[in-house]
C-alpha cells in the first residue's frame, strides 16, 4: 500500500523482501497519478515514524526485530498510535490531534454509504496479522491477506506567505 500511495504509472511496485508477492492491483496506476498537481504542490514530505514487531522481521529487509525507523512520504497510512493513542508496537509517533478524545464513531470511514475497515501501518505482535480499524471504529488485527481500505494521511505544507 505504501508503494502504491506514493507511486505513479504502473511500475510503482517492487519486492522489498523475499516474501513479497505482487499485489492484485499491481497493474493499476499509483495513487499519485490521480492527484492533481496543484494538490501535490501543497502536500509536504513527511517524516513517517515506523516500528517493526518483536517476533519476526523479514531477513532481507532493512529492519531488525523491534526496531524503529523513518520513511519520507507524501502520503502514508496512519499508525495505531496516531489514531488510538496506544500501540502494541511502539514506533515513536504521537496521536493525531483529530483523534484525541475521539469515540469509535469518529474513526469510522465510509465508502458508498457503508462503514468499512481500514489498514494502519502498524504491525501486530506476530508475523501473520496487521493492525487496522474495524468498520465499527475499534482497533483490531486482520490477517495480512484480508482486504481492507486505505485511508491516506498527509501533511499540508505551511505557507510562506
PDB file of C-alpha atoms in Angstrom:
ATOM      1  CA  UNK A   1       0.000   0.000   0.000  1.00  0.00           C
ATOM      2  CA  UNK A   2       2.865   2.372   0.830  1.00  0.00           C
ATOM      3  CA  UNK A   3       4.381   1.893  -2.609  1.00  0.00           C
ATOM      4  CA  UNK A   4       1.007   2.392  -4.327  1.00  0.00           C
ATOM      5  CA  UNK A   5       0.205   5.553  -2.296  1.00  0.00           C
ATOM      6  CA  UNK A   6       3.479   7.156  -3.392  1.00  0.00           C
ATOM      7  CA  UNK A   7       3.662   5.675  -6.870  1.00  0.00           C
ATOM      8  CA  UNK A   8       2.865   6.917 -10.337  1.00  0.00           C
ATOM      9  CA  UNK A   9       2.234   4.974 -13.513  1.00  0.00           C
ATOM     10  CA  UNK A  10       2.011   1.192 -13.346  1.00  0.00           C
ATOM     11  CA  UNK A  11       5.650   0.496 -12.419  1.00  0.00           C
ATOM     12  CA  UNK A  12       5.311   1.534  -8.731  1.00  0.00           C
ATOM     13  CA  UNK A  13       5.725  -1.908  -7.111  1.00  0.00           C
ATOM     14  CA  UNK A  14       8.987  -3.741  -6.374  1.00  0.00           C
ATOM     15  CA  UNK A  15       9.584  -6.617  -3.973  1.00  0.00           C
ATOM     16  CA  UNK A  16      11.244  -5.472  -0.742  1.00  0.00           C
ATOM     17  CA  UNK A  17      11.718  -8.874   0.905  1.00  0.00           C
ATOM     18  CA  UNK A  18      11.888 -12.467  -0.261  1.00  0.00           C
ATOM     19  CA  UNK A  19       8.290 -12.921   0.963  1.00  0.00           C
ATOM     20  CA  UNK A  20       6.748 -10.107  -1.112  1.00  0.00           C
ATOM     21  CA  UNK A  21       4.340 -11.028  -3.864  1.00  0.00           C
ATOM     22  CA  UNK A  22       2.832  -8.605  -6.387  1.00  0.00           C
ATOM     23  CA  UNK A  23      -0.485  -7.179  -5.184  1.00  0.00           C
ATOM     24  CA  UNK A  24      -3.603  -7.932  -7.220  1.00  0.00           C
ATOM     25  CA  UNK A  25      -3.813  -4.242  -8.151  1.00  0.00           C
ATOM     26  CA  UNK A  26      -0.210  -4.040  -9.413  1.00  0.00           C
ATOM     27  CA  UNK A  27      -1.217  -3.070 -12.967  1.00  0.00           C
ATOM     28  CA  UNK A  28      -3.256  -0.068 -11.796  1.00  0.00           C
ATOM     29  CA  UNK A  29      -1.647   3.350 -11.740  1.00  0.00           C
ATOM     30  CA  UNK A  30      -0.185   4.540  -8.461  1.00  0.00           C
ATOM     31  CA  UNK A  31      -2.246   6.855  -6.258  1.00  0.00           C
ATOM     32  CA  UNK A  32      -0.129   9.920  -7.127  1.00  0.00           C
ATOM     33  CA  UNK A  33      -1.186   9.563 -10.776  1.00  0.00           C
ATOM     34  CA  UNK A  34      -4.688  10.655  -9.807  1.00  0.00           C
ATOM     35  CA  UNK A  35      -3.764  13.581  -7.562  1.00  0.00           C
ATOM     36  CA  UNK A  36      -3.846  16.970  -9.307  1.00  0.00           C
ATOM     37  CA  UNK A  37      -0.508  18.807  -9.416  1.00  0.00           C
ATOM     38  CA  UNK A  38      -1.926  21.827  -7.561  1.00  0.00           C
ATOM     39  CA  UNK A  39      -2.763  19.495  -4.656  1.00  0.00           C
ATOM     40  CA  UNK A  40       0.630  17.792  -4.740  1.00  0.00           C
ATOM     41  CA  UNK A  41       2.247  21.238  -4.595  1.00  0.00           C
ATOM     42  CA  UNK A  42       0.817  21.865  -1.116  1.00  0.00           C
ATOM     43  CA  UNK A  43       1.472  18.397   0.351  1.00  0.00           C
ATOM     44  CA  UNK A  44       4.642  18.309   2.451  1.00  0.00           C
ATOM     45  CA  UNK A  45       7.080  15.427   2.539  1.00  0.00           C
ATOM     46  CA  UNK A  46       6.522  13.963   5.998  1.00  0.00           C
ATOM     47  CA  UNK A  47       8.932  12.004   8.181  1.00  0.00           C
ATOM     48  CA  UNK A  48       6.823   8.950   8.980  1.00  0.00           C
ATOM     49  CA  UNK A  49       7.841   7.027  12.103  1.00  0.00           C
ATOM     50  CA  UNK A  50       7.568   3.252  11.824  1.00  0.00           C
ATOM     51  CA  UNK A  51       8.303   0.260  14.016  1.00  0.00           C
ATOM     52  CA  UNK A  52       8.826  -3.436  13.396  1.00  0.00           C
ATOM     53  CA  UNK A  53       7.294  -6.069  15.634  1.00  0.00           C
ATOM     54  CA  UNK A  54       9.374  -8.089  18.070  1.00  0.00           C
ATOM     55  CA  UNK A  55       8.603 -11.603  16.887  1.00  0.00           C
ATOM     56  CA  UNK A  56       9.830 -11.657  13.322  1.00  0.00           C
ATOM     57  CA  UNK A  57      11.221  -9.404  10.656  1.00  0.00           C
ATOM     58  CA  UNK A  58      11.955 -10.471   7.093  1.00  0.00           C
ATOM     59  CA  UNK A  59      15.635 -11.487   6.761  1.00  0.00           C
ATOM     60  CA  UNK A  60      16.288  -9.380   3.686  1.00  0.00           C
ATOM     61  CA  UNK A  61      14.537  -6.224   4.886  1.00  0.00           C
ATOM     62  CA  UNK A  62      16.482  -3.274   6.279  1.00  0.00           C
ATOM     63  CA  UNK A  63      14.945  -3.559   9.735  1.00  0.00           C
ATOM     64  CA  UNK A  64      15.547  -5.845  12.679  1.00  0.00           C
ATOM     65  CA  UNK A  65      13.107  -7.130  15.279  1.00  0.00           C
ATOM     66  CA  UNK A  66      11.603  -4.423  17.475  1.00  0.00           C
ATOM     67  CA  UNK A  67      13.351  -1.577  15.632  1.00  0.00           C
ATOM     68  CA  UNK A  68      12.225   1.969  14.887  1.00  0.00           C
ATOM     69  CA  UNK A  69      12.862   3.621  11.538  1.00  0.00           C
ATOM     70  CA  UNK A  70      11.559   6.535   9.479  1.00  0.00           C
ATOM     71  CA  UNK A  71      10.368   6.983   5.908  1.00  0.00           C
ATOM     72  CA  UNK A  72       9.793  10.227   3.995  1.00  0.00           C
ATOM     73  CA  UNK A  73       6.447  10.185   2.225  1.00  0.00           C
ATOM     74  CA  UNK A  74       3.840  12.499   0.712  1.00  0.00           C
ATOM     75  CA  UNK A  75       1.041  10.059   1.623  1.00  0.00           C
ATOM     76  CA  UNK A  76       1.070   7.279   4.212  1.00  0.00           C
ATOM     77  CA  UNK A  77      -1.123   5.079   6.384  1.00  0.00           C
ATOM     78  CA  UNK A  78      -1.656   6.302   9.940  1.00  0.00           C
ATOM     79  CA  UNK A  79      -0.208   4.271  12.812  1.00  0.00           C
ATOM     80  CA  UNK A  80      -2.139   2.720  15.677  1.00  0.00           C
ATOM     81  CA  UNK A  81      -0.651   5.379  17.991  1.00  0.00           C
ATOM     82  CA  UNK A  82      -1.703   8.227  15.681  1.00  0.00           C
ATOM     83  CA  UNK A  83      -5.320   7.014  15.603  1.00  0.00           C
ATOM     84  CA  UNK A  84      -5.879   5.400  19.025  1.00  0.00           C
ATOM     85  CA  UNK A  85      -3.174   6.889  21.278  1.00  0.00           C
ATOM     86  CA  UNK A  86      -1.991   3.386  22.242  1.00  0.00           C
ATOM     87  CA  UNK A  87       0.006   0.750  20.420  1.00  0.00           C
ATOM     88  CA  UNK A  88       1.322  -2.807  20.545  1.00  0.00           C
ATOM     89  CA  UNK A  89       4.435  -1.848  18.558  1.00  0.00           C
ATOM     90  CA  UNK A  90       5.992   1.464  19.622  1.00  0.00           C
ATOM     91  CA  UNK A  91       7.121   3.444  16.592  1.00  0.00           C
ATOM     92  CA  UNK A  92       7.670   6.763  18.347  1.00  0.00           C
ATOM     93  CA  UNK A  93       4.727   8.511  16.678  1.00  0.00           C
ATOM     94  CA  UNK A  94       2.237  10.754  18.509  1.00  0.00           C
ATOM     95  CA  UNK A  95      -1.553  10.761  18.387  1.00  0.00           C
ATOM     96  CA  UNK A  96      -3.128  12.963  15.707  1.00  0.00           C
ATOM     97  CA  UNK A  97      -4.992  15.953  17.152  1.00  0.00           C
ATOM     98  CA  UNK A  98      -8.078  14.802  15.209  1.00  0.00           C
ATOM     99  CA  UNK A  99      -8.311  11.600  17.270  1.00  0.00           C
ATOM    100  CA  UNK A 100      -7.575  12.898  20.785  1.00  0.00           C
ATOM    101  CA  UNK A 101     -10.736  12.185  22.828  1.00  0.00           C
ATOM    102  CA  UNK A 102     -12.338  10.606  19.740  1.00  0.00           C
ATOM    103  CA  UNK A 103     -15.038   7.970  20.032  1.00  0.00           C
ATOM    104  CA  UNK A 104     -15.179   4.800  17.946  1.00  0.00           C
ATOM    105  CA  UNK A 105     -17.802   6.504  15.766  1.00  0.00           C
ATOM    106  CA  UNK A 106     -15.277   9.278  14.990  1.00  0.00           C
ATOM    107  CA  UNK A 107     -12.935   6.700  13.421  1.00  0.00           C
ATOM    108  CA  UNK A 108     -15.495   5.101  11.105  1.00  0.00           C
ATOM    109  CA  UNK A 109     -14.776   5.616   7.392  1.00  0.00           C
ATOM    110  CA  UNK A 110     -17.458   5.176   4.747  1.00  0.00           C
ATOM    111  CA  UNK A 111     -17.349   4.043   1.134  1.00  0.00           C
ATOM    112  CA  UNK A 112     -20.591   4.147  -0.875  1.00  0.00           C
ATOM    113  CA  UNK A 113     -22.510   4.808   2.376  1.00  0.00           C
ATOM    114  CA  UNK A 114     -21.183   1.629   4.038  1.00  0.00           C
ATOM    115  CA  UNK A 115     -18.818   1.602   7.015  1.00  0.00           C
ATOM    116  CA  UNK A 116     -15.523  -0.038   6.019  1.00  0.00           C
ATOM    117  CA  UNK A 117     -12.419  -1.267   7.777  1.00  0.00           C
ATOM    118  CA  UNK A 118      -9.109   0.448   7.027  1.00  0.00           C
ATOM    119  CA  UNK A 119      -5.465  -0.505   7.341  1.00  0.00           C
ATOM    120  CA  UNK A 120      -2.983   1.051   9.726  1.00  0.00           C
ATOM    121  CA  UNK A 121       0.768   0.922   9.067  1.00  0.00           C
ATOM    122  CA  UNK A 122       1.393  -0.638  12.500  1.00  0.00           C
ATOM    123  CA  UNK A 123       2.242  -4.328  12.621  1.00  0.00           C
ATOM    124  CA  UNK A 124       0.654  -6.687  15.110  1.00  0.00           C
ATOM    125  CA  UNK A 125       2.864  -8.578  17.552  1.00  0.00           C
ATOM    126  CA  UNK A 126       3.022 -11.648  15.293  1.00  0.00           C
ATOM    127  CA  UNK A 127       4.070 -12.146  11.686  1.00  0.00           C
ATOM    128  CA  UNK A 128       0.601 -13.039  10.357  1.00  0.00           C
ATOM    129  CA  UNK A 129      -1.509 -10.029  11.285  1.00  0.00           C
ATOM    130  CA  UNK A 130      -1.581  -6.288  10.700  1.00  0.00           C
ATOM    131  CA  UNK A 131      -3.309  -3.604  12.742  1.00  0.00           C
ATOM    132  CA  UNK A 132      -6.408  -1.982  11.304  1.00  0.00           C
ATOM    133  CA  UNK A 133      -9.553  -0.087  12.213  1.00  0.00           C
ATOM    134  CA  UNK A 134     -12.661  -2.245  12.105  1.00  0.00           C
ATOM    135  CA  UNK A 135     -15.822  -0.914  10.438  1.00  0.00           C
ATOM    136  CA  UNK A 136     -17.184  -0.089  13.932  1.00  0.00           C
ATOM    137  CA  UNK A 137     -14.181   2.191  14.629  1.00  0.00           C
ATOM    138  CA  UNK A 138     -12.384  -0.107  17.099  1.00  0.00           C
ATOM    139  CA  UNK A 139      -8.771  -1.201  16.742  1.00  0.00           C
ATOM    140  CA  UNK A 140      -8.372  -4.770  15.559  1.00  0.00           C
ATOM    141  CA  UNK A 141      -5.996  -7.005  13.694  1.00  0.00           C
ATOM    142  CA  UNK A 142      -6.600  -8.874  10.469  1.00  0.00           C
ATOM    143  CA  UNK A 143      -4.595 -11.444   8.583  1.00  0.00           C
ATOM    144  CA  UNK A 144      -2.363  -9.519   6.203  1.00  0.00           C
ATOM    145  CA  UNK A 145      -4.095 -11.061   3.189  1.00  0.00           C
ATOM    146  CA  UNK A 146      -7.576  -9.793   4.168  1.00  0.00           C
ATOM    147  CA  UNK A 147      -8.783  -6.920   2.005  1.00  0.00           C
ATOM    148  CA  UNK A 148      -9.415  -3.617   3.716  1.00  0.00           C
ATOM    149  CA  UNK A 149      -9.472   0.062   2.806  1.00  0.00           C
ATOM    150  CA  UNK A 150      -6.591   2.501   2.616  1.00  0.00           C
ATOM    151  CA  UNK A 151      -7.049   5.930   4.223  1.00  0.00           C
ATOM    152  CA  UNK A 152      -4.276   8.221   3.053  1.00  0.00           C
ATOM    153  CA  UNK A 153      -2.771  10.593   5.607  1.00  0.00           C
ATOM    154  CA  UNK A 154      -0.740  13.624   4.575  1.00  0.00           C
ATOM    155  CA  UNK A 155       0.563  16.915   5.881  1.00  0.00           C
ATOM    156  CA  UNK A 156      -0.282  20.237   4.292  1.00  0.00           C
ATOM    157  CA  UNK A 157       2.855  22.345   3.876  1.00  0.00           C
ATOM    158  CA  UNK A 158       3.000  25.591   5.832  1.00  0.00           C
ATOM    159  CA  UNK A 159       2.518  28.620   3.653  1.00  0.00           C
ATOM    160  CA  UNK A 160       5.440  31.020   3.397  1.00  0.00           C
ATOM    161  CA  UNK A 161       3.120  33.936   2.645  1.00  0.00           C
TER     162      UNK A 161
END
